[in-house]
Amino acid sequence: MNSTVLSTEQGSAGRHARLLEARTAVNDILLGKDNQVGLAFCCLLARGHLLIEDVPGVGKTTLAHALARVIGSDYQRIQFTSDLLPADILGVSIYKRDKDEFEFHPGPIFSQVILVDEVNRATPKTQSALLEGMAEGQVTIESTTHILPSPFFVMATQNPLDLVGTYPLPDSQLDRFLLSFSLGYPDPAEERRLLTTEDRARMLDRTSALLNPDDIRALQEDCEKVHVSENLLDYIQALLQETRDDRWFETGLSPRAGLALLRASRSLAFLENRDFVTPEDVKTVFPALARHRLSPTSGFSQSPEEQINELLAQVPIP
Amino acid sequence: MNGPGKKTTVWLIATLLLAMLPQLVSMPPAVLVAALAPLLWRIGSEFNGWKPLPPWIRHGATALGLIALFMSYHDLSGRRAAVSLLSVMLALKMVECYRIRDARLVVCFSLFLCATQYLFSQGVLMPFYGGATTILAMVTLTQLQRSEAWAHDTGPPPAKTSLLSELGFSFRLMAFAVPVGLAFFIFFPRLASPLWGIPDSTLDSKSGLSDSMSPGSIQNLFMDDSPAFRAEFFGAVPAASQLYWRGPVFWRFDGKTWKGGFYGRNIDAAEIPDPGENAWDYTIQLEPNERNWLFALDYPASIPPDSRLTLDFQLIRRQPVIQLFKYGIISNPDFMDAPELSSPIRLQALDLPDESNPRTRELVERWRQETPGDAEFVQRALQYFNQEPFHYSLEAPLLGANSVDEFLFDTRTGYCEHYASSFAVMMRMAGIPTRVVTGYQGGWYSGLGNYILVRQSDAHAWTEVWFSGRGWTRVDPTAAVSPLRVQQGSLGALNASRHLFDYSWLRGLRNSVDVVQQQWNDWVIEYGANRQAQLFAPFGLDRMSPAMLVSALFIALALFSVIIFPIVLRIKGPGRKDPIQQAWRTFLQRLERAGIATLPSDGAIEVAATASRRLPGDSETIYRIAHLYTRSRYAPVAPPFGELNQAIHEFRPKKKSA
């Protein structure tokens, strides 16, 4: 499987090699989280945005930081608080007396990689300012439209909803995130390595960019060329159909979510250096894709993750 | 324009040929050429790449074919001529059949052509012939369908299909149709009289006894082993020596040939015999012979429907027997025929051509002086046949103008018609009224079916002599020459083999197998309104109206559909036909036997991961298979199927003990 050559171009193969190097570098910093790191890269390649949901201190910020470092993009971190205003994200126009005009000062959203910490701590007004930018790839301030840079990759972290002082994101806005996962505690062996090896912050500083924005754009285009067979589409449709069965969830996955699933699966296949999507790719991205989009039917004692895994086990692979 | 392709064309021609086969056998030579030449040209054109013929040649060929038909049949309205016309036209169609639509048309008409053969034969083998043709036609249709489907599609190359799978598919389709056909056969309302008749005359050579008898005419029948009729007795079966099945009766002799006389006149109703005390009650299943005679033992005491009984006790049907005809009849063996002989009949029974056979006349006159009594004279003549060196043989020499003289004094070798004819002439010369009777003698008793099978080879000729006070009395001169003929039948009397494949064990086998044909005739060919009623009688339905029958038919069809449709759907289900999926299933089964369970929702690589953990030794093979399968299913370019198939079939996981 690994013998596949995606394209005859030398540049393409080189790009891909550097992509894998970047992933390895992030894995070295974030020990024992290969799967999540893979999904994060997958999200980036699929032009999506990432939602990391977990308790503080498990490495959310480190992941975002490492990712931004290796992909060599300019990076901003925004800490959401309850008194944050939309202008704090988007930027403001300030009157310049000497020029007798307003000058636009772009906010932190005008970066290629943004880490939004604790996205559910801000008020809905501020949240929607961010999410609109994520969806449209542009922001409109005082009737002027500003195009956001490319690549544009938002990683948001979120505290579990039962913590005090949060504003849960509405379903329609959760849909803007392509994938979401939690990092979880490291397993004992990895934790021991974490405790004994050098400081992560210093490692981060030392990490150099392995890719550049042009590479990312090219890689994103390469992903779209990954082949999807009829058999695989059958499987995706079967999965979507199953989520719409009301014994599982309140509402099923939308066609937009289906498109997202296909995009994410393609990116994962590309990341694995394959020129076609397999059902395993779909199965790997599906929980991350469905978790924040589906709410279990009330009265179910299972967690959404358990529900999703059970659903996957119910759908035969054609 | 996409054509059927070489292979399919060969199938098409094979279908057409098989559908034509029974017709080809009976075609006159010119028509045979017209039917085969276009097919030969087409085969040649497929294999040598000949160009399609220009229209004027095609039209010319059609005209030639029509001329050949007209020259051979003179009239295209008969059954044979019409079917030959269809055959020739279909063969000619092959010359211009380069499109799938045309090919499909030829297949459908071939099926129709095959069905027309039921006009000529409804034997027990016909359904097999029809089935074989249908299966061939299905294979051809399947191939046509496939070539058409690929014509518009640049998709994946056609899957390699084996002949066996195509035949199997056709067979399955046929099998689904069988219950439906059966339902139609059983329940379709039967009419007492058919809506349309089969045309009476055909150009087939008529089989069986003819309306005249000359030396050699019965001898020819001896070569024919086809069944003439079957007789089923209610009660005891008469002895072989009593089984004289009476047919045409001859009165007029022209020196060589015997011809009919009185069968134009019917017997008076009052004269029809009573059944009597020793009556035989039996049913006769008469094979179609395209003649009017019905056969019965002496003397018929009942008259089958649509038939008449003549003054000399010939049973004559108003229409020729062109389909299997079954009739019941009662015979009275003790009946005395014509105690008084009217003078016109006596004259007719003594009539001989003048001045013929002088030596016989001399002999008869000498005897007559020595033996005045009629009965004694008959005995003397029979003794003469018995004691002089007469031979009962098939190899009778040709006879000249004075045929009786030559036979009695020179050749002395002949078949039953020689003896009957000579004897009758001698009797008439002696002034004893005599007539010649032809028919069948004996038959083969089938213990299995409890019936007597009479073949054409049992044809026989004998005489009837009128004695004052005893009426017409049967005298069989052949019995005097060769008593075996009457006791053992014609084949027992002759030791010689008639042809290359004439063995007694083969004849025995054929006689035994005939019971199948007899049952077929009884239950299938003769299945009419009565049989239908008989079949439903146990259910308390004495006589079902057509409406009830049709309802029953549809209920039966609905029931069959309930059974059949799930089967059809299962067969058509996806994945079943996909060789990749089948190979993968084999792989999963082998894993399962090795104790590794997988879920349908497991992807190939997940399966491989599970299996490798359990079978670390085979890990490499397992992953290789999983990757090949994944590529086959999901990659833009699939690896060759053979590689996957081989890998899977060579994969033999060792069962884990414990």
Short mmCIF file of N, CA, C and O in Angstrom, two decimals, chain A residues 48-155:
data_model
loop_
_atom_site.label_atom_id
_atom_site.label_comp_id
_atom_site.label_asym_id
_atom_site.label_seq_id
_atom_site.Cartn_x
_atom_site.Cartn_y
_atom_site.Cartn_z
N GLY A 48 -10.26 22.24 7.24
CA GLY A 48 -11.27 22.32 8.29
C GLY A 48 -10.70 23.01 9.51
O GLY A 48 -9.57 23.50 9.51
N HIS A 49 -11.52 23.05 10.56
CA HIS A 49 -11.09 23.60 11.83
C HIS A 49 -11.31 22.56 12.90
O HIS A 49 -12.12 21.67 12.76
N LEU A 50 -10.53 22.75 13.97
CA LEU A 50 -10.46 21.67 14.95
C LEU A 50 -10.99 22.15 16.30
O LEU A 50 -10.68 23.26 16.73
N LEU A 51 -11.75 21.29 16.95
CA LEU A 51 -12.26 21.59 18.29
C LEU A 51 -11.71 20.53 19.24
O LEU A 51 -11.97 19.34 19.04
N ILE A 52 -10.92 21.00 20.22
CA ILE A 52 -10.38 20.04 21.18
C ILE A 52 -11.10 20.27 22.49
O ILE A 52 -11.15 21.39 23.02
N GLU A 53 -11.67 19.20 22.99
CA GLU A 53 -12.53 19.36 24.15
C GLU A 53 -11.91 18.55 25.27
O GLU A 53 -11.80 17.33 25.18
N ASP A 54 -11.46 19.22 26.29
CA ASP A 54 -10.90 18.45 27.41
C ASP A 54 -10.68 19.33 28.61
O ASP A 54 -10.77 20.56 28.54
N VAL A 55 -10.38 18.66 29.68
CA VAL A 55 -10.06 19.39 30.91
C VAL A 55 -8.73 20.12 30.71
O VAL A 55 -7.94 19.74 29.85
N PRO A 56 -8.50 21.12 31.49
CA PRO A 56 -7.25 21.87 31.31
C PRO A 56 -6.04 21.00 31.63
O PRO A 56 -6.11 20.08 32.43
N GLY A 57 -4.95 21.31 30.95
CA GLY A 57 -3.66 20.74 31.33
C GLY A 57 -3.30 19.43 30.68
O GLY A 57 -2.31 18.79 31.02
N VAL A 58 -4.07 18.96 29.67
CA VAL A 58 -3.71 17.68 29.06
C VAL A 58 -2.92 17.89 27.76
O VAL A 58 -2.56 16.93 27.11
N GLY A 59 -2.67 19.14 27.39
CA GLY A 59 -1.79 19.35 26.25
C GLY A 59 -2.46 19.96 25.04
O GLY A 59 -1.92 19.91 23.95
N LYS A 60 -3.64 20.53 25.26
CA LYS A 60 -4.36 21.13 24.14
C LYS A 60 -3.53 22.24 23.50
O LYS A 60 -3.30 22.27 22.29
N THR A 61 -3.08 23.12 24.34
CA THR A 61 -2.34 24.26 23.84
C THR A 61 -1.01 23.82 23.23
O THR A 61 -0.60 24.33 22.19
N THR A 62 -0.39 22.86 23.85
CA THR A 62 0.88 22.35 23.32
C THR A 62 0.70 21.81 21.91
O THR A 62 1.52 22.06 21.03
N LEU A 63 -0.39 21.07 21.72
CA LEU A 63 -0.65 20.51 20.40
C LEU A 63 -0.78 21.63 19.38
O LEU A 63 -0.16 21.61 18.31
N ALA A 64 -1.61 22.63 19.73
CA ALA A 64 -1.84 23.73 18.80
C ALA A 64 -0.55 24.46 18.48
O ALA A 64 -0.24 24.77 17.33
N HIS A 65 0.20 24.68 19.54
CA HIS A 65 1.45 25.39 19.40
C HIS A 65 2.43 24.63 18.51
O HIS A 65 3.03 25.18 17.58
N ALA A 66 2.55 23.33 18.77
CA ALA A 66 3.49 22.51 18.01
C ALA A 66 3.10 22.48 16.54
O ALA A 66 3.94 22.59 15.64
N LEU A 67 1.79 22.34 16.33
CA LEU A 67 1.28 22.27 14.96
C LEU A 67 1.63 23.56 14.21
O LEU A 67 2.13 23.53 13.09
N ALA A 68 1.37 24.67 14.87
CA ALA A 68 1.63 25.95 14.23
C ALA A 68 3.11 26.09 13.91
O ALA A 68 3.49 26.58 12.86
N ARG A 69 3.93 25.63 14.83
CA ARG A 69 5.38 25.71 14.63
C ARG A 69 5.83 24.94 13.38
O ARG A 69 6.49 25.49 12.52
N VAL A 70 5.44 23.67 13.31
CA VAL A 70 5.98 22.81 12.24
C VAL A 70 5.44 23.20 10.89
O VAL A 70 6.11 22.99 9.87
N ILE A 71 4.26 23.76 10.84
CA ILE A 71 3.74 24.11 9.53
C ILE A 71 4.16 25.51 9.11
O ILE A 71 3.78 26.00 8.06
N GLY A 72 4.95 26.13 9.93
CA GLY A 72 5.61 27.37 9.55
C GLY A 72 4.68 28.50 9.20
O GLY A 72 4.93 29.27 8.29
N SER A 73 3.60 28.60 9.93
CA SER A 73 2.66 29.67 9.62
C SER A 73 2.67 30.66 10.78
O SER A 73 3.09 30.34 11.88
N ASP A 74 2.17 31.87 10.47
CA ASP A 74 2.12 32.80 11.58
C ASP A 74 0.97 32.44 12.49
O ASP A 74 -0.06 31.95 12.07
N TYR A 75 1.17 32.63 13.75
CA TYR A 75 0.40 31.96 14.77
C TYR A 75 -0.09 32.96 15.79
O TYR A 75 0.67 33.83 16.22
N GLN A 76 -1.35 32.90 16.16
CA GLN A 76 -1.92 33.76 17.19
C GLN A 76 -2.69 32.92 18.17
O GLN A 76 -3.32 31.93 17.81
N ARG A 77 -2.63 33.38 19.40
CA ARG A 77 -3.41 32.69 20.41
C ARG A 77 -4.38 33.68 21.01
O ARG A 77 -4.00 34.80 21.36
N ILE A 78 -5.65 33.30 21.08
CA ILE A 78 -6.64 34.18 21.69
C ILE A 78 -7.24 33.44 22.87
O ILE A 78 -7.76 32.33 22.72
N GLN A 79 -7.16 34.10 24.00
CA GLN A 79 -7.80 33.52 25.17
C GLN A 79 -9.20 34.09 25.25
O GLN A 79 -9.38 35.30 25.39
N PHE A 80 -10.21 33.25 25.12
CA PHE A 80 -11.58 33.75 25.22
C PHE A 80 -11.96 33.91 26.68
O PHE A 80 -11.72 33.03 27.48
N THR A 81 -12.54 35.09 26.92
CA THR A 81 -13.09 35.33 28.26
C THR A 81 -14.48 35.88 28.09
O THR A 81 -14.89 36.24 26.98
N SER A 82 -15.17 35.96 29.20
CA SER A 82 -16.57 36.38 29.10
C SER A 82 -16.69 37.86 28.70
O SER A 82 -17.73 38.28 28.22
N ASP A 83 -15.63 38.67 28.89
CA ASP A 83 -15.75 40.08 28.52
C ASP A 83 -15.08 40.40 27.20
O ASP A 83 -14.88 41.55 26.83
N LEU A 84 -14.72 39.36 26.45
CA LEU A 84 -14.11 39.58 25.14
C LEU A 84 -15.15 40.09 24.16
O LEU A 84 -16.28 39.62 24.15
N LEU A 85 -14.75 41.08 23.33
CA LEU A 85 -15.70 41.63 22.37
C LEU A 85 -15.31 41.21 20.95
O LEU A 85 -14.13 40.92 20.70
N PRO A 86 -16.24 41.23 20.02
CA PRO A 86 -15.90 40.86 18.64
C PRO A 86 -14.73 41.64 18.10
O PRO A 86 -13.87 41.08 17.40
N ALA A 87 -14.65 42.94 18.41
CA ALA A 87 -13.58 43.76 17.88
C ALA A 87 -12.22 43.29 18.37
O ALA A 87 -11.21 43.47 17.68
N ASP A 88 -12.21 42.66 19.53
CA ASP A 88 -10.95 42.15 20.05
C ASP A 88 -10.38 41.04 19.17
O ASP A 88 -9.19 40.74 19.21
N ILE A 89 -11.28 40.39 18.40
CA ILE A 89 -10.82 39.33 17.53
C ILE A 89 -10.58 39.86 16.13
O ILE A 89 -9.56 39.58 15.49
N LEU A 90 -11.57 40.63 15.65
CA LEU A 90 -11.55 41.00 14.24
C LEU A 90 -10.60 42.17 13.96
O LEU A 90 -10.00 42.24 12.90
N GLY A 91 -10.48 43.08 14.92
CA GLY A 91 -9.66 44.26 14.70
C GLY A 91 -10.53 45.51 14.71
O GLY A 91 -11.76 45.43 14.69
N VAL A 92 -9.88 46.67 14.78
CA VAL A 92 -10.63 47.92 14.85
C VAL A 92 -10.06 48.94 13.89
O VAL A 92 -8.92 48.85 13.47
N SER A 93 -10.92 49.91 13.56
CA SER A 93 -10.46 51.04 12.75
C SER A 93 -10.23 52.22 13.70
O SER A 93 -11.12 52.56 14.49
N ILE A 94 -9.06 52.76 13.60
CA ILE A 94 -8.70 53.85 14.50
C ILE A 94 -8.48 55.12 13.67
O ILE A 94 -7.86 55.08 12.61
N TYR A 95 -9.00 56.22 14.21
CA TYR A 95 -8.89 57.49 13.49
C TYR A 95 -7.46 58.03 13.61
O TYR A 95 -6.92 58.15 14.70
N LYS A 96 -6.86 58.28 12.43
CA LYS A 96 -5.51 58.86 12.42
C LYS A 96 -5.65 60.35 12.13
O LYS A 96 -6.06 60.73 11.03
N ARG A 97 -5.28 61.12 13.13
CA ARG A 97 -5.53 62.54 12.96
C ARG A 97 -4.63 63.14 11.88
O ARG A 97 -5.06 63.96 11.09
N ASP A 98 -3.41 62.70 11.79
CA ASP A 98 -2.51 63.30 10.81
C ASP A 98 -2.95 63.00 9.38
O ASP A 98 -2.82 63.82 8.48
N LYS A 99 -3.51 61.86 9.15
CA LYS A 99 -3.96 61.53 7.79
C LYS A 99 -5.43 61.87 7.59
O LYS A 99 -5.94 61.77 6.47
N ASP A 100 -6.10 62.19 8.68
CA ASP A 100 -7.53 62.51 8.65
C ASP A 100 -8.36 61.37 8.07
O ASP A 100 -9.17 61.54 7.17
N GLU A 101 -8.04 60.17 8.55
CA GLU A 101 -8.84 59.01 8.08
C GLU A 101 -8.75 57.89 9.11
O GLU A 101 -7.91 57.91 10.00
N PHE A 102 -9.65 56.92 8.92
CA PHE A 102 -9.62 55.75 9.81
C PHE A 102 -8.65 54.73 9.24
O PHE A 102 -8.60 54.49 8.02
N GLU A 103 -7.88 54.14 10.14
CA GLU A 103 -6.98 53.10 9.67
C GLU A 103 -7.34 51.78 10.35
O GLU A 103 -7.58 51.75 11.55
N PHE A 104 -7.41 50.69 9.53
CA PHE A 104 -7.84 49.40 10.08
C PHE A 104 -6.67 48.69 10.71
O PHE A 104 -5.62 48.52 10.09
N HIS A 105 -6.88 48.29 11.96
CA HIS A 105 -5.88 47.49 12.65
C HIS A 105 -6.40 46.08 12.75
O HIS A 105 -7.29 45.81 13.53
N PRO A 106 -5.88 45.15 11.92
CA PRO A 106 -6.43 43.79 11.93
C PRO A 106 -6.25 43.13 13.29
O PRO A 106 -5.22 43.32 13.94
N GLY A 107 -7.25 42.37 13.66
CA GLY A 107 -7.21 41.65 14.93
C GLY A 107 -6.48 40.33 14.76
O GLY A 107 -5.96 40.01 13.68
N PRO A 108 -6.45 39.56 15.83
CA PRO A 108 -5.70 38.29 15.78
C PRO A 108 -6.27 37.28 14.79
O PRO A 108 -5.58 36.32 14.44
N ILE A 109 -7.50 37.47 14.32
CA ILE A 109 -8.07 36.49 13.39
C ILE A 109 -7.33 36.48 12.06
O ILE A 109 -7.39 35.51 11.31
N PHE A 110 -6.61 37.59 11.76
CA PHE A 110 -5.87 37.65 10.50
C PHE A 110 -4.53 36.94 10.61
O PHE A 110 -3.48 37.47 10.33
N SER A 111 -4.59 35.68 11.08
CA SER A 111 -3.40 34.85 11.13
C SER A 111 -3.73 33.53 10.46
O SER A 111 -4.89 33.18 10.28
N GLN A 112 -2.64 32.82 10.12
CA GLN A 112 -2.91 31.56 9.42
C GLN A 112 -3.31 30.45 10.39
O GLN A 112 -4.16 29.65 10.09
N VAL A 113 -2.69 30.43 11.55
CA VAL A 113 -3.06 29.44 12.54
C VAL A 113 -3.47 30.17 13.81
O VAL A 113 -2.75 31.04 14.29
N ILE A 114 -4.65 29.85 14.29
CA ILE A 114 -5.15 30.52 15.50
C ILE A 114 -5.51 29.47 16.53
O ILE A 114 -6.17 28.48 16.21
N LEU A 115 -5.03 29.72 17.73
CA LEU A 115 -5.48 28.88 18.81
C LEU A 115 -6.47 29.68 19.64
O LEU A 115 -6.14 30.73 20.18
N VAL A 116 -7.70 29.18 19.70
CA VAL A 116 -8.72 29.85 20.51
C VAL A 116 -8.87 29.03 21.78
O VAL A 116 -9.35 27.91 21.76
N ASP A 117 -8.42 29.62 22.87
CA ASP A 117 -8.50 28.89 24.14
C ASP A 117 -9.86 29.12 24.77
O ASP A 117 -10.34 30.24 24.84
N GLU A 118 -10.42 28.05 25.23
CA GLU A 118 -11.69 28.09 25.97
C GLU A 118 -12.75 28.88 25.22
O GLU A 118 -13.26 29.88 25.68
N VAL A 119 -13.08 28.35 24.04
CA VAL A 119 -14.00 29.04 23.14
C VAL A 119 -15.37 29.21 23.76
O VAL A 119 -16.09 30.16 23.46
N ASN A 120 -15.73 28.36 24.68
CA ASN A 120 -17.08 28.46 25.27
C ASN A 120 -17.12 29.39 26.47
O ASN A 120 -18.12 29.45 27.16
N ARG A 121 -16.00 30.10 26.72
CA ARG A 121 -16.05 31.06 27.83
C ARG A 121 -16.53 32.41 27.35
O ARG A 121 -17.00 33.24 28.14
N ALA A 122 -16.43 32.71 26.07
CA ALA A 122 -16.84 34.01 25.55
C ALA A 122 -18.35 34.05 25.34
O ALA A 122 -19.00 33.01 25.28
N THR A 123 -18.87 35.25 25.20
CA THR A 123 -20.31 35.38 24.98
C THR A 123 -20.65 34.95 23.55
O THR A 123 -19.79 35.00 22.66
N PRO A 124 -21.88 34.57 23.33
CA PRO A 124 -22.27 34.12 21.99
C PRO A 124 -21.95 35.12 20.91
O PRO A 124 -21.57 34.76 19.80
N LYS A 125 -22.03 36.41 21.20
CA LYS A 125 -21.76 37.44 20.20
C LYS A 125 -20.33 37.34 19.69
O LYS A 125 -20.05 37.36 18.49
N THR A 126 -19.42 37.17 20.63
CA THR A 126 -18.02 37.06 20.26
C THR A 126 -17.75 35.75 19.55
O THR A 126 -17.02 35.68 18.56
N GLN A 127 -18.37 34.70 20.09
CA GLN A 127 -18.20 33.38 19.46
C GLN A 127 -18.60 33.44 17.99
O GLN A 127 -17.88 32.96 17.11
N SER A 128 -19.75 34.06 17.74
CA SER A 128 -20.24 34.03 16.37
C SER A 128 -19.37 34.86 15.45
O SER A 128 -19.24 34.57 14.27
N ALA A 129 -18.70 35.91 15.99
CA ALA A 129 -17.78 36.69 15.17
C ALA A 129 -16.65 35.80 14.66
O ALA A 129 -16.27 35.83 13.49
N LEU A 130 -16.14 34.94 15.55
CA LEU A 130 -15.08 34.03 15.16
C LEU A 130 -15.59 32.99 14.15
O LEU A 130 -14.97 32.74 13.11
N LEU A 131 -16.74 32.44 14.51
CA LEU A 131 -17.24 31.30 13.73
C LEU A 131 -17.64 31.73 12.33
O LEU A 131 -17.48 30.98 11.36
N GLU A 132 -18.08 32.98 12.20
CA GLU A 132 -18.43 33.48 10.88
C GLU A 132 -17.19 33.53 10.01
O GLU A 132 -17.19 33.08 8.85
N GLY A 133 -16.12 34.01 10.58
CA GLY A 133 -14.86 34.06 9.85
C GLY A 133 -14.42 32.67 9.43
O GLY A 133 -13.95 32.45 8.31
N MET A 134 -14.59 31.68 10.35
CA MET A 134 -14.20 30.32 10.04
C MET A 134 -14.98 29.78 8.86
O MET A 134 -14.46 29.04 8.02
N ALA A 135 -16.29 30.12 8.84
CA ALA A 135 -17.14 29.56 7.80
C ALA A 135 -16.89 30.22 6.45
O ALA A 135 -16.85 29.54 5.42
N GLU A 136 -16.71 31.58 6.46
CA GLU A 136 -16.69 32.30 5.20
C GLU A 136 -15.29 32.47 4.65
O GLU A 136 -15.12 32.73 3.46
N GLY A 137 -14.29 32.41 5.51
CA GLY A 137 -12.94 32.72 5.06
C GLY A 137 -12.73 34.20 4.84
O GLY A 137 -11.77 34.63 4.22
N GLN A 138 -13.64 34.99 5.36
CA GLN A 138 -13.52 36.45 5.25
C GLN A 138 -14.31 37.09 6.37
O GLN A 138 -15.20 36.47 6.96
N VAL A 139 -13.95 38.32 6.71
CA VAL A 139 -14.72 39.04 7.72
C VAL A 139 -15.10 40.41 7.18
O VAL A 139 -14.39 40.98 6.35
N THR A 140 -16.25 40.89 7.64
CA THR A 140 -16.72 42.18 7.18
C THR A 140 -16.78 43.11 8.38
O THR A 140 -17.45 42.84 9.36
N ILE A 141 -15.99 44.19 8.28
CA ILE A 141 -15.96 45.15 9.36
C ILE A 141 -16.29 46.51 8.77
O ILE A 141 -15.64 46.98 7.84
N GLU A 142 -17.32 47.12 9.31
CA GLU A 142 -17.76 48.44 8.84
C GLU A 142 -17.85 48.46 7.33
O GLU A 142 -17.24 49.25 6.63
N SER A 143 -18.58 47.50 6.80
CA SER A 143 -18.91 47.37 5.37
C SER A 143 -17.69 47.17 4.48
O SER A 143 -17.77 47.29 3.28
N THR A 144 -16.56 46.86 5.07
CA THR A 144 -15.41 46.49 4.25
C THR A 144 -15.14 45.01 4.48
O THR A 144 -15.11 44.55 5.62
N THR A 145 -14.97 44.30 3.35
CA THR A 145 -14.73 42.87 3.47
C THR A 145 -13.23 42.61 3.45
O THR A 145 -12.51 43.11 2.58
N HIS A 146 -12.78 41.89 4.43
CA HIS A 146 -11.37 41.55 4.49
C HIS A 146 -11.23 40.05 4.32
O HIS A 146 -11.86 39.29 5.05
N ILE A 147 -10.39 39.66 3.35
CA ILE A 147 -10.16 38.24 3.12
C ILE A 147 -9.17 37.73 4.15
O ILE A 147 -8.14 38.37 4.41
N LEU A 148 -9.48 36.60 4.73
CA LEU A 148 -8.58 36.02 5.72
C LEU A 148 -7.44 35.30 5.00
O LEU A 148 -7.58 34.89 3.86
N PRO A 149 -6.33 35.16 5.65
CA PRO A 149 -5.18 34.53 4.98
C PRO A 149 -5.44 33.07 4.65
O PRO A 149 -6.38 32.46 5.12
N SER A 150 -4.56 32.53 3.84
CA SER A 150 -4.67 31.12 3.48
C SER A 150 -3.30 30.50 3.66
O SER A 150 -2.31 31.10 3.23
N PRO A 151 -3.15 29.34 4.22
CA PRO A 151 -4.19 28.56 4.88
C PRO A 151 -4.73 29.27 6.13
O PRO A 151 -4.01 30.08 6.72
N PHE A 152 -5.94 28.92 6.48
CA PHE A 152 -6.56 29.50 7.66
C PHE A 152 -7.07 28.35 8.52
O PHE A 152 -7.94 27.61 8.09
N PHE A 153 -6.43 28.20 9.66
CA PHE A 153 -6.69 27.02 10.46
C PHE A 153 -6.94 27.42 11.91
O PHE A 153 -6.07 28.00 12.56
N VAL A 154 -8.14 27.13 12.38
CA VAL A 154 -8.50 27.49 13.75
C VAL A 154 -8.54 26.23 14.60
O VAL A 154 -9.18 25.25 14.24
N MET A 155 -7.80 26.28 15.69
CA MET A 155 -7.93 25.22 16.68
C MET A 155 -8.55 25.84 17.92
O MET A 155 -8.00 26.80 18.48
#
